[in-house]
XYZ file of C-alpha atoms in Angstrom:
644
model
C 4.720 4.190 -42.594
C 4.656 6.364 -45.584
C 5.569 10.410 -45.379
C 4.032 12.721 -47.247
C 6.109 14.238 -49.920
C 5.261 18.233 -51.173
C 6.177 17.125 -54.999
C 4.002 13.965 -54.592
C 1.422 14.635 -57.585
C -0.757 11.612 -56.947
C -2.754 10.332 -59.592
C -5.921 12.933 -60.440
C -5.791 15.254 -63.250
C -6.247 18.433 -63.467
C -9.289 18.216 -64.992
C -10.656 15.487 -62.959
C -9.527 17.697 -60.154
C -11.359 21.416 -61.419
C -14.474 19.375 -61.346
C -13.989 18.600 -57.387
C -13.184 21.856 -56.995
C -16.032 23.041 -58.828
C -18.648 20.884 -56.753
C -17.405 22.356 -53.477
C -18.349 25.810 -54.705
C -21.032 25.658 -57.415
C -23.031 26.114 -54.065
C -22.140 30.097 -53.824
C -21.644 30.009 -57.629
C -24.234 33.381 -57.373
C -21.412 34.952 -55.771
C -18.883 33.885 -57.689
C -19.914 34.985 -60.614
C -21.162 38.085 -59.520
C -17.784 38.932 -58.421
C -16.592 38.285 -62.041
C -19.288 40.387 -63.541
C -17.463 43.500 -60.714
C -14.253 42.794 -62.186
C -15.633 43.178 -65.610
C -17.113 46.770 -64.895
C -13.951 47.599 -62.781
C -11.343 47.051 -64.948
C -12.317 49.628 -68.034
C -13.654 52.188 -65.464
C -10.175 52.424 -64.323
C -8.304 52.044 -67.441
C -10.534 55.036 -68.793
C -9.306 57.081 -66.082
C -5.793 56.849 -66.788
C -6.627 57.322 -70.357
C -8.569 60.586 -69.860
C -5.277 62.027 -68.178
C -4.454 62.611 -71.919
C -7.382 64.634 -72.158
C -6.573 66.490 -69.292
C -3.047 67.467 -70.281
C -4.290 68.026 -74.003
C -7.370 70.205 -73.407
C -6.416 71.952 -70.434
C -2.731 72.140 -69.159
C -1.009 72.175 -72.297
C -3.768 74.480 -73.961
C -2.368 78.184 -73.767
C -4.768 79.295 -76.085
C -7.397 78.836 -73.544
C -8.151 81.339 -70.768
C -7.264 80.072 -67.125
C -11.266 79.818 -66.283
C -11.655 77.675 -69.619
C -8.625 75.731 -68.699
C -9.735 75.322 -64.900
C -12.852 74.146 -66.212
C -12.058 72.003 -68.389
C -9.488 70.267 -66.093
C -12.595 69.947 -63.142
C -14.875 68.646 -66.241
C -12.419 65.811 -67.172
C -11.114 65.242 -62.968
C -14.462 64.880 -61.862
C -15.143 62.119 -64.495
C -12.389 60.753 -63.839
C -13.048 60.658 -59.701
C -16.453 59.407 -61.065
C -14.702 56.237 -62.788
C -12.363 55.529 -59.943
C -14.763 55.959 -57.183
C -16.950 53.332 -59.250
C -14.090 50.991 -59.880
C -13.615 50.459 -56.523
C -16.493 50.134 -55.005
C -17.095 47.488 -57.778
C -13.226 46.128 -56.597
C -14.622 46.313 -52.480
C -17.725 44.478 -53.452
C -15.736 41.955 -55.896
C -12.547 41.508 -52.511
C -16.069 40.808 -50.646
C -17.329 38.184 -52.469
C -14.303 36.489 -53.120
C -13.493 36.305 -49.616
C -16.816 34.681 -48.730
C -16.608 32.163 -51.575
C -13.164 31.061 -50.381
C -14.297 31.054 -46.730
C -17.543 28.549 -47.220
C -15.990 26.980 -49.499
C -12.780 26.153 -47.415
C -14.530 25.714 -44.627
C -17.178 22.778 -46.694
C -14.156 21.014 -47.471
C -12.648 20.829 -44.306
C -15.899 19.266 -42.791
C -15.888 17.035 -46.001
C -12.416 16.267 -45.766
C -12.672 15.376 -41.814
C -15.925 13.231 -42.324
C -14.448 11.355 -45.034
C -11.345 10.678 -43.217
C -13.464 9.155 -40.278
C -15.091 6.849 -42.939
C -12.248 5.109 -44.028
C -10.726 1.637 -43.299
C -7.682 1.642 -40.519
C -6.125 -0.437 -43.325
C -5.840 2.853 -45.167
C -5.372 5.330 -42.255
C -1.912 2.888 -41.030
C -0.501 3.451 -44.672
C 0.554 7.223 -43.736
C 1.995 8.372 -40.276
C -0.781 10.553 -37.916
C 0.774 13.440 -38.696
C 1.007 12.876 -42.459
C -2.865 12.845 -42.008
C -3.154 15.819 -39.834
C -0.751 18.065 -42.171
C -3.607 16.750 -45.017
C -6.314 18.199 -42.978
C -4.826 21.301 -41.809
C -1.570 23.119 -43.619
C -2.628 21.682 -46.904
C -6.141 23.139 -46.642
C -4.271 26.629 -45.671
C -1.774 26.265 -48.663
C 1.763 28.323 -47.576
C 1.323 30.606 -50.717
C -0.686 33.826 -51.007
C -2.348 34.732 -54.023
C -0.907 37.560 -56.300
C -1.173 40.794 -55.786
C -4.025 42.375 -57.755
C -3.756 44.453 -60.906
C -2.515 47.553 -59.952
C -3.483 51.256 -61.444
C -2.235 54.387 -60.362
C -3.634 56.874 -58.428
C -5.718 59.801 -59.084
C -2.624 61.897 -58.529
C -0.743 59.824 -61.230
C 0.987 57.773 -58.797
C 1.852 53.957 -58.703
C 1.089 52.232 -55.183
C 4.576 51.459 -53.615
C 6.165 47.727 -53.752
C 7.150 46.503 -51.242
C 9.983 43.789 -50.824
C 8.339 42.059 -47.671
C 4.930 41.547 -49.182
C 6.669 40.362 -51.727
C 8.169 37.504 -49.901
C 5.046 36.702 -48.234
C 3.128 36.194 -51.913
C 5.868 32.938 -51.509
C 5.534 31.682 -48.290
C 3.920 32.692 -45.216
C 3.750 31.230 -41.814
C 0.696 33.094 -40.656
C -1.666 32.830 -43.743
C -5.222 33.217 -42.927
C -7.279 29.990 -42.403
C -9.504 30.940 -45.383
C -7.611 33.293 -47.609
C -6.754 31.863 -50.170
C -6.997 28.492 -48.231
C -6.687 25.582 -50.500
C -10.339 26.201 -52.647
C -8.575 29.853 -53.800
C -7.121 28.051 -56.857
C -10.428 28.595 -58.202
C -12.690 31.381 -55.754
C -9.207 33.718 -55.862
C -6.200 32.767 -58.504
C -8.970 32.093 -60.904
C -10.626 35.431 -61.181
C -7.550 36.571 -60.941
C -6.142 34.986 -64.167
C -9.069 36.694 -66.145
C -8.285 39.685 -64.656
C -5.073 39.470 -65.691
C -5.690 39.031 -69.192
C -8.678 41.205 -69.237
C -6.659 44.246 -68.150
C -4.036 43.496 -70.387
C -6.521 43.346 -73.074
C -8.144 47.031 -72.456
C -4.513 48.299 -71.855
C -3.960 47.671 -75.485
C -6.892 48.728 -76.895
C -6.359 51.878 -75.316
C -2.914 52.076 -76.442
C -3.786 51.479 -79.983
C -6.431 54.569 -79.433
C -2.717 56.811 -78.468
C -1.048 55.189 -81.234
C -1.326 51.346 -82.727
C 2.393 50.708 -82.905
C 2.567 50.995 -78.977
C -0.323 48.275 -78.822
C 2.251 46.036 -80.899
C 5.616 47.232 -78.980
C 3.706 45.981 -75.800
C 2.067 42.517 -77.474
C 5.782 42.015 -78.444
C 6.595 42.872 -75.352
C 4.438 40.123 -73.530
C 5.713 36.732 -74.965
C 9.605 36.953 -74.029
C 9.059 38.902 -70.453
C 6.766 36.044 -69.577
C 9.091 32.971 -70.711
C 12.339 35.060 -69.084
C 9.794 35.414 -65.849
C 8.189 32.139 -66.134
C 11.321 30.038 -65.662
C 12.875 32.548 -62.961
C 10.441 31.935 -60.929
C 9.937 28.299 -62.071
C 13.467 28.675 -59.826
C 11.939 30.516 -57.245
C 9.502 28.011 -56.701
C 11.696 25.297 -56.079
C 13.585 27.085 -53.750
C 9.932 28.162 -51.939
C 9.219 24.074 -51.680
C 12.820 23.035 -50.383
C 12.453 26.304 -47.464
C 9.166 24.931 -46.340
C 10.567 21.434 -46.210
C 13.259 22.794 -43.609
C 10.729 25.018 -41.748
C 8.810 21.819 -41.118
C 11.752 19.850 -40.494
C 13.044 22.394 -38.103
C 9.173 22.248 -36.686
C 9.557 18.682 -36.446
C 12.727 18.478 -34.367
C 11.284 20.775 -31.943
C 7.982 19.069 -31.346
C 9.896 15.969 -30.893
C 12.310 17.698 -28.316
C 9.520 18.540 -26.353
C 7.270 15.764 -26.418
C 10.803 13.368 -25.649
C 11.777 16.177 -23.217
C 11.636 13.568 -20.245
C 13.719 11.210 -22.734
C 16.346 13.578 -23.677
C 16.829 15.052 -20.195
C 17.148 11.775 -18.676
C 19.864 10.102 -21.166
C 21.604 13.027 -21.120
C 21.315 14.291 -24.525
C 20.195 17.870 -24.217
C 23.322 18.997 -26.068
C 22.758 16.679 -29.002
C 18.886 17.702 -28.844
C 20.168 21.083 -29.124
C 22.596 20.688 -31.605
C 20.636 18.669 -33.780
C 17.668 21.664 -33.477
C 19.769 24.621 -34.189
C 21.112 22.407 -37.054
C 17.628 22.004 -38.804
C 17.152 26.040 -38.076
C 20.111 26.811 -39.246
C 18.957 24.494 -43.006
C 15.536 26.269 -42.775
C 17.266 29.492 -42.599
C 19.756 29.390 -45.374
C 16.947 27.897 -47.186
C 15.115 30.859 -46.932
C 18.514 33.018 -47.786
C 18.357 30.838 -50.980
C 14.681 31.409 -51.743
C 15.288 35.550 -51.171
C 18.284 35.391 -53.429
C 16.195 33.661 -55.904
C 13.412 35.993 -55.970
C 15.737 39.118 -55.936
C 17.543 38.045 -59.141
C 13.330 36.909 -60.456
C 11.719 40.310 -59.577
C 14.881 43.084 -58.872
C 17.227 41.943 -61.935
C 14.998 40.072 -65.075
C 11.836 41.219 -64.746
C 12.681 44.779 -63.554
C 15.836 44.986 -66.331
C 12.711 43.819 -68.992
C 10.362 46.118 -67.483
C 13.311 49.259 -67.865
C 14.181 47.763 -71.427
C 10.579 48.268 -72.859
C 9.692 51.519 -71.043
C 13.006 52.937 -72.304
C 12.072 51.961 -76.233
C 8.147 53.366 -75.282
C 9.444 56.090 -74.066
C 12.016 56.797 -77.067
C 9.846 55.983 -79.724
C 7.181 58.364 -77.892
C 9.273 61.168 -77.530
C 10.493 60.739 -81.032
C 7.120 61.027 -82.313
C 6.354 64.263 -80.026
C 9.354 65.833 -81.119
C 7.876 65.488 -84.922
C 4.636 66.710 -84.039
C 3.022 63.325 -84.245
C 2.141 63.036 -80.457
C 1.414 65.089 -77.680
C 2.627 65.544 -74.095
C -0.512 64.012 -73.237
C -0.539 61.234 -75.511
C 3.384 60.832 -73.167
C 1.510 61.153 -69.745
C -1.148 58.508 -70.438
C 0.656 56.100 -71.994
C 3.047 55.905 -69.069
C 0.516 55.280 -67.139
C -0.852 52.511 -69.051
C 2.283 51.398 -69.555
C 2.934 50.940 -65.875
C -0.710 49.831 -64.975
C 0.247 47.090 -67.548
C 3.146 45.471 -66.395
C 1.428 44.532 -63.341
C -0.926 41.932 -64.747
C 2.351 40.668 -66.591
C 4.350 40.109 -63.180
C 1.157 38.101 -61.707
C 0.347 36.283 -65.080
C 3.699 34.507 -64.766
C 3.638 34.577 -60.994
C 0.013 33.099 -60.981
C 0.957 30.072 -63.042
C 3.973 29.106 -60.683
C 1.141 29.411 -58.096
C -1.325 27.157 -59.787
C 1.483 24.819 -59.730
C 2.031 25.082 -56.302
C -1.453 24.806 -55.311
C -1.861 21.866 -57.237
C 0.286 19.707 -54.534
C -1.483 20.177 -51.536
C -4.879 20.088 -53.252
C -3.665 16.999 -55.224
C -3.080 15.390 -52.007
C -6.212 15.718 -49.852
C -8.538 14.303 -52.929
C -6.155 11.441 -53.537
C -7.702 10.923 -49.277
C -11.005 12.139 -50.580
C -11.003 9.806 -53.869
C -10.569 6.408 -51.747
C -13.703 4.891 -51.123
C -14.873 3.759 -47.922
C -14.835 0.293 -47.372
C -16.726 -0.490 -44.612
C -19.696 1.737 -44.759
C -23.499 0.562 -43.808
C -24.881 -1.361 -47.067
C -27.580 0.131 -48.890
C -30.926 -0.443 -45.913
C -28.988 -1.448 -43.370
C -30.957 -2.317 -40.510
C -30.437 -0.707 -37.125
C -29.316 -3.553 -34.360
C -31.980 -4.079 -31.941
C -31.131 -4.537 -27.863
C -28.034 -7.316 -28.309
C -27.682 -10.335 -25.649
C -24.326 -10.061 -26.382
C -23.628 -13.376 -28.492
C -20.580 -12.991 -30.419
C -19.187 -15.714 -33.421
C -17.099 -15.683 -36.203
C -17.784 -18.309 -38.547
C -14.736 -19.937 -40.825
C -12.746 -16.264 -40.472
C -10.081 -15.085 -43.079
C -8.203 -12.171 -43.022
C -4.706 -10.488 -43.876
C -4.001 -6.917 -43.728
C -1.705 -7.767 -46.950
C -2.377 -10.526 -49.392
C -0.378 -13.540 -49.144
C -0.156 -12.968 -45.942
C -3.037 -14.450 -43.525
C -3.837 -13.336 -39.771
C -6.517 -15.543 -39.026
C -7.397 -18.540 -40.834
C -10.232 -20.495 -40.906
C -11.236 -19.596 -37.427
C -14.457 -20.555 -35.852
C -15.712 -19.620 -32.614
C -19.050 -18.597 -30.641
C -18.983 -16.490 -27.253
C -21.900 -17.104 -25.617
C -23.971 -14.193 -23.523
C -22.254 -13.362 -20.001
C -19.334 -15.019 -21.141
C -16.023 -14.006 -19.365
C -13.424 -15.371 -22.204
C -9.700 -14.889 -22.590
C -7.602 -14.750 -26.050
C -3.961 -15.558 -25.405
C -1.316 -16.259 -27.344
C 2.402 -15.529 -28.692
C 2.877 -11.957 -30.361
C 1.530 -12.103 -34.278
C -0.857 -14.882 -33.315
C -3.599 -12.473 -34.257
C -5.402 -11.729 -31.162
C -6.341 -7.767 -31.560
C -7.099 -8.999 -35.048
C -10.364 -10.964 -34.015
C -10.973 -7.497 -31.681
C -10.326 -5.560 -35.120
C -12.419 -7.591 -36.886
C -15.246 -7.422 -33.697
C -15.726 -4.107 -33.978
C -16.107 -3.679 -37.938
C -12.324 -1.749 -37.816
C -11.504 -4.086 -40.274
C -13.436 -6.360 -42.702
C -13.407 -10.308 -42.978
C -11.895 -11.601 -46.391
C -13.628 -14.766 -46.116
C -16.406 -15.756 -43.497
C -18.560 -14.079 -40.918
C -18.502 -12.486 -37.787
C -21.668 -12.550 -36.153
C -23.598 -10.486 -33.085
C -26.791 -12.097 -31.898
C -26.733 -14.283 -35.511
C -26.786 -10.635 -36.939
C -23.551 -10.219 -39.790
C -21.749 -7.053 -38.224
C -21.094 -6.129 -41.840
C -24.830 -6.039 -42.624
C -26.351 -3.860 -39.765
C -26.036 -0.047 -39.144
C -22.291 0.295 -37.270
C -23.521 2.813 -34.866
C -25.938 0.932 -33.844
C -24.105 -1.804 -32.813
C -21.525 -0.094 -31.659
C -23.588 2.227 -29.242
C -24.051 -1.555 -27.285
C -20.184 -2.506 -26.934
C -17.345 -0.831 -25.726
C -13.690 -1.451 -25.714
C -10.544 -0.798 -23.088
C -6.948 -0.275 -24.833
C -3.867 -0.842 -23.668
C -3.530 2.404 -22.806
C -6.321 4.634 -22.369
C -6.413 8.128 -23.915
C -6.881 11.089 -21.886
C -8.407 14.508 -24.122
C -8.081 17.769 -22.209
C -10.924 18.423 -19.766
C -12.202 17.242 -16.872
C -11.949 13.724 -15.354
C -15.966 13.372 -15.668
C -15.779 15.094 -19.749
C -13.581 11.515 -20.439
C -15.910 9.431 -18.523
C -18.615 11.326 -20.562
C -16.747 10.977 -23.768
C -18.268 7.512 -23.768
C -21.921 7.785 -23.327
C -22.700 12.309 -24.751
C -25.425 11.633 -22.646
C -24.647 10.519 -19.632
C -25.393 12.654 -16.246
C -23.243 13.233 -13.322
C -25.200 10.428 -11.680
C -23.978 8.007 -14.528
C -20.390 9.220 -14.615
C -19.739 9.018 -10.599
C -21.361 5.500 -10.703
C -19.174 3.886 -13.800
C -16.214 5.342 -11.725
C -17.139 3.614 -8.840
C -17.718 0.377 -10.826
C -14.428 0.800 -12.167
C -12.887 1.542 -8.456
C -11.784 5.151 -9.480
C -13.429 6.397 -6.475
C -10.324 5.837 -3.696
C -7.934 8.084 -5.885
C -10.957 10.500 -6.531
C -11.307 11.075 -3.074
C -7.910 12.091 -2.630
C -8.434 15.079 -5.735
C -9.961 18.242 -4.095
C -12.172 18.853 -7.111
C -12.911 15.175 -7.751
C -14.551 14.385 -10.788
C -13.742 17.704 -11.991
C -10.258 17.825 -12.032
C -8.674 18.934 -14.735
C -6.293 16.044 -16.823
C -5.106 16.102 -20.034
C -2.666 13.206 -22.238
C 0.313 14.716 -20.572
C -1.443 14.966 -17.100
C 0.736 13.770 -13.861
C -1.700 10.773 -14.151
C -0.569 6.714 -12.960
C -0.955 3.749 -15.508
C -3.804 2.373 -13.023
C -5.776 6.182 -12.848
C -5.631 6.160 -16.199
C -7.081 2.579 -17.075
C -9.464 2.930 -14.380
C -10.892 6.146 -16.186
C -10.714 4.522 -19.528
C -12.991 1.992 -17.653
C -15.272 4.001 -16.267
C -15.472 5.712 -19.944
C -16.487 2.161 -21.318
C -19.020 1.365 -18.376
C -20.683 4.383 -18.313
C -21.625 2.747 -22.118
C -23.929 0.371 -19.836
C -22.200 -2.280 -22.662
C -23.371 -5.621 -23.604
C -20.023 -6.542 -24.746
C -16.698 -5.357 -23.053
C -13.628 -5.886 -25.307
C -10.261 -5.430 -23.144
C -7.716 -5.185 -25.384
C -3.938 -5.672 -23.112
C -6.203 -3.236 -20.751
C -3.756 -4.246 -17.842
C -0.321 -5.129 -19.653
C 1.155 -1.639 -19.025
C 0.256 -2.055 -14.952
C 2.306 -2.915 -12.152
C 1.437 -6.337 -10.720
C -0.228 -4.383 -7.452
C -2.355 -2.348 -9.833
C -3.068 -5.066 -12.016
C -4.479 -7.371 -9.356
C -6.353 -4.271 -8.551
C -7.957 -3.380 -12.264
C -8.749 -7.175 -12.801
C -10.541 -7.840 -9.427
C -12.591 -4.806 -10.513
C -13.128 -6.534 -13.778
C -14.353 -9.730 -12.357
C -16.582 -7.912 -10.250
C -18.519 -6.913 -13.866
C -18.561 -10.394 -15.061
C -22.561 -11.663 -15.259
C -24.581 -9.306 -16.747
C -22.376 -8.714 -19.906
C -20.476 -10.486 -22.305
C -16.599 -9.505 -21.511
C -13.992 -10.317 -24.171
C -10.093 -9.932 -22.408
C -7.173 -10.297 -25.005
C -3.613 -10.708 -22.987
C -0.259 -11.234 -23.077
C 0.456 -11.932 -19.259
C -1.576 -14.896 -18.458
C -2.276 -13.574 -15.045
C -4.683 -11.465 -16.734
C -6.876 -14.679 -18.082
C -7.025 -17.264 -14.965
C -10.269 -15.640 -13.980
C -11.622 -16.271 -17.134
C -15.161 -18.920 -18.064
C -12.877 -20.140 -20.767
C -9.804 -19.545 -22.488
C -8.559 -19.454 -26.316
C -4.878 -19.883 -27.220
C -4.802 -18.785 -30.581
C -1.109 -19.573 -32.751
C -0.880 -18.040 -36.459
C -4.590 -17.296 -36.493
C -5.957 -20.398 -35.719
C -7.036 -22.150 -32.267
C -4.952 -24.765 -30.962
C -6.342 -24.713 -27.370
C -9.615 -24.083 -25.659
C -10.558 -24.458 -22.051
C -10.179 -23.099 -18.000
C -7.153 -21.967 -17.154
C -6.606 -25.301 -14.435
C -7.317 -27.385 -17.983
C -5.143 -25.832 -20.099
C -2.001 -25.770 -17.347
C -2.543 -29.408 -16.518
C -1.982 -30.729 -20.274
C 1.058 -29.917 -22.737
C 0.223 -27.671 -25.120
C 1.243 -23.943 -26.077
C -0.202 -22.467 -22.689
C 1.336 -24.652 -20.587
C 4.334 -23.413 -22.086
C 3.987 -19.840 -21.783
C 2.480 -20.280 -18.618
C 5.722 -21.791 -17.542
C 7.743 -19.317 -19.144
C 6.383 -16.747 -17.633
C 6.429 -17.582 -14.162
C 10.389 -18.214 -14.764
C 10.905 -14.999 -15.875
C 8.820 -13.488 -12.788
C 11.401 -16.171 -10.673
C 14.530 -15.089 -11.866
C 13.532 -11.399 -11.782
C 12.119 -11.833 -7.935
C 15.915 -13.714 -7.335
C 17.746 -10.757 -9.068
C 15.619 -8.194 -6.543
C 16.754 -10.258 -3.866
C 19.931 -10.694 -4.717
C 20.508 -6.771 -4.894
């Protein structure tokens, strides 16, 4: 099977890819835009009130010619307006963060429903291409994203202040292992990084209008200033990212080793190997963790050494050329105190410009990947007025059947046969002869390439699936438990089955003896990884497919992982069903067919034999052989026993 690789790009463009995005949340579009027209109003408000700290210098502390009440008054004039523009700014910032957050929330949230609906509509024949977990990571971690959005534009502080940076938070913008669900999740490429990319250049945009109001040549020292910090910054952290994709590859290879060491706990313990588990786990920790070493390093010499040393170089020449300009009489001290501030509320939106674009890149892989799921079509949906599949008799045929999962390669060719209502029929046959393929093909999993498979003279490819598949029910190899309750995975079969129901498909499928020995019965408490035998757990996964009330019963190897006591056990409790619906066994042990109305022995897709199992054993042929084979092997093992 195929893994998923974080630099796989897929085939979508980014265009084609904004207009998903967009369709997921044009539905809170209100509040999207709403939030840019708050960031529109914010922005200036607070860019004014750094700029009227010139007037408050100018006008008030610097003006000895005043009295002290003019000056005081002056200076509460000017601070009060300016309280007035911050206090507005961010309530206008709150109310923006709000509706931000609720866009990427809904709009995460829609395409994880989307995403897991879609997923559920598509062939196996896609589903088998990836591993289950490649498929899970699509659904969960990718829809998280591992990368925070930038930090926002920051201004200072009514006392003149810049917030303080800190290194940690810093990290986390990278990677994070405890990002929340929805924040940005993977739709903030366009609820969050987007507005923030207008913000960017918006507040860049009043900080040099504002500049040029000081003085114009320190608008054009800081549009100078602009192109080379963000091509130095831009392939720093081009750098940075890199090492942010290769320290996220060893935190889920690390991940993976220890999910496998626990899952093949019983494994490792009893070959042996808990040293070699061990070593190979502290192994991948050890590669996660100088990973992440690498990935620090990398943004150190990104933030600490080239953007800071650009970030000293152009404040030093602002600051020269200002005080130049002051000492001449050209400028005042308070034309010095605002434009440091606007200096430094500036180089913020630099630092996230360049930042947000190594984002956008990095966003663009996981979202790349779950709409190269959500851009395959279905295959096997309900045609256009479907109808729904009245009460079945259970009458099953496939009528001159192809099918290969790949082409070139057939499964089952040609095939033709009719199971008639009640039936009890067996499939046999060597491994690869295609017997779960006619199952597969039964139960729409898979489509015919050529032919038709038939229910009650109904094509299964022309009815509504749920309909017909409310009326059968099948019985793996090995049955699935889900965490709960013994009677919640009876009831996983039939949502509306009562207690009544649930206690008497258990006692059809002869659960009831190892019930009886469970103090809380049908409530006890099982899970996958319960302390549960092969035969419990088949009997259950029985019970689950009775308590259907089926008209077809597909048992798919249902018995093959049994002991021969249990097995005799299982199928006399099978026979015991036989009558009143149609029951469909595919097997590898023969044992499991000799019961059987009539037998199939199917050989590279096709029938070669048909009858009882007394006809088939009495004439040469491919049973006979297997048949004979098989009770050899069940001889020499019985001699070996004895002999020990």
């Amino acid at each position: 099977m195929k893994s998923l690789n974080p630099e796989d790009r897929h085939d979508l463009s980014v265009l084609q890819l904004a207009r998903e995005l967009w369709k997921i949340v044009r539905p809170y579009r209100g509040k999207f835009f709403l939030a840019i027209c708050f960031l529109f109003l914010a922005i200036p408000l607070s860019q004014f009130a750094l700029f009227l700290t010139r007037d408050v210098t100018n006008q008030a502390l610097n003006a000895s010619s005043l009295t002290i009440q003019e000056r005081w008054d002056t200076v509460l004039r000017i601070v009060g307006l300016q309280a007035i523009f911050w206090l507005a700014s961010s309530l206008l910032s709150t109310w923006r963060e709000v509706l931000e957050w609720f866009v990427s929330m809904r709009a995460t949230f829609d395409l994880r429903l989307k995403f897991y609906r879609h997923l559920h509509s598509l062939p196996l024949s896609f589903l088998t291409q990836f591993t289950p977990g490649a498929h899970l990571y699509r659904s969960t971690a990718d829809m998280v994203s591992m990368f925070r959005v930038g930090n926002r534009v920051e201004t200072s502080t009514p006392a003149g202040q810049m917030p303080p940076e800190s290194k940690e938070v810093q990290m986390t913008y990278w990677y994070s292992n405890d990002v929340d669900p929805y924040d940005p999740g993977v739709m903030g490429i366009v609820a969050r990084s987007m507005p923030l990319f207008i913000e960017t250049i918006y507040a860049l945009g009043w900080g040099m209008f504002l500049l040029s109001l000081i003085d114009p040549v320190l608008s054009l020292m800081l549009l100078a200033y602009i192109v080379p910090f963000a091509l130095v910054s831009y392939f720093a952290f081009n750098r940075v990212r890199h090492a942010a994709f290769e320290f996220k590859e060893g935190i889920e290879n690390e991940a993976a080793t220890l999910r496998d060491s626990i899952a093949g706990l019983r494994t490792i313990k009893a070959f042996g190997r808990t040293a070699q588990q061990m070593g190979k786990y502290f192994g991948a920790a050890a590669g996660a963790r100088r990973k992440g070493v690498t990935l620090g390093v990398e943004l150190v010499k990104a933030q600490n050494l080239k953007q800071q040393g650009m970030r000293w170089i152009f404040t030093f020449s602002v600051y020269i050329y200002l005080a130049n300009r002051i000492v001449q009489g050209q400028a005042t001290i308070g034309d010095w105190v605002a434009t440091a501030l606007l200096i430094e509320a500036a180089q913020m939106p630099l630092q996230n410009f360049v930042q947000l674009t190594q984002l956008f890149k990095m966003q663009l892989v996981p979202i790349r990947r779950i709409f190269a799921t959500l851009a395959t079509e279905p295959t096997l949906v309900d045609p256009p007025g479907a109808p729904e599949l009245p009460p079945i008799q259970g009458e099953l045929s496939f009528d001159q059947v192809e099918f290969a999962y790949q082409p070139g390669v057939p499964v089952i060719r040609g095939l033709n046969l009719t199971v008639k209502p009640g039936e009890y029929l067996g499939i046999v046959g060597p491994s690869g002869a295609g017997k779960s393929s006619l199952v597969n093909l039964a139960l729409r999993l898979y489509g015919a390439d050529a032919g038709h498979v038939r229910v009650d003279g109904h094509d299964v490819r022309e009815i509504q699936l749920a309909s017909y598949l409310a009326q059968v029910a099948t019985v793996p190899q090995s049955t699935f438990l889900y965490t709960g309750t013994i009677a919640e995975n009876v009831g996983f079969g039939n949502p509306e089955a009562t207690e009544d129901d649930i206690r008497h498909a258990l006692d059809l499928a002869g659960a009831t003896p190892f019930l009886a020995l469970r103090p809380e019965g049908i409530h006890t408490e099982v899970a996958e990884t319960a302390p549960v035998s092969g035969g419990e757990r088949q009997r259950i996964g029985l019970a689950r497919a009775l308590v259907r009330n089926p008209k077809i019963l597909f048992l798919d190897e249902a018995t093959a992982a049994l002991d021969p006591a249990t097995e005799d056990a299982v199928l006399k409790t099978i026979q015991g069903l036989r009558g009143d619906r149609t029951i469909i066994t595919i097997a590898h042990r023969l044992k499991a067919v000799t019961h059987c109305d009539r037998i199939i022995v199917l050989d590279q897709g096709q029938i070669v034999q048909m009858g009882s199992h007394e006809d088939l054993v009495s004439q040469p042929g491919l049973y006979q052989q297997l048949w004979r084979q098989q009770w050899e092997e069940i001889a020499g093992h019985a001699l070996e026993v004895k002999r020990d």
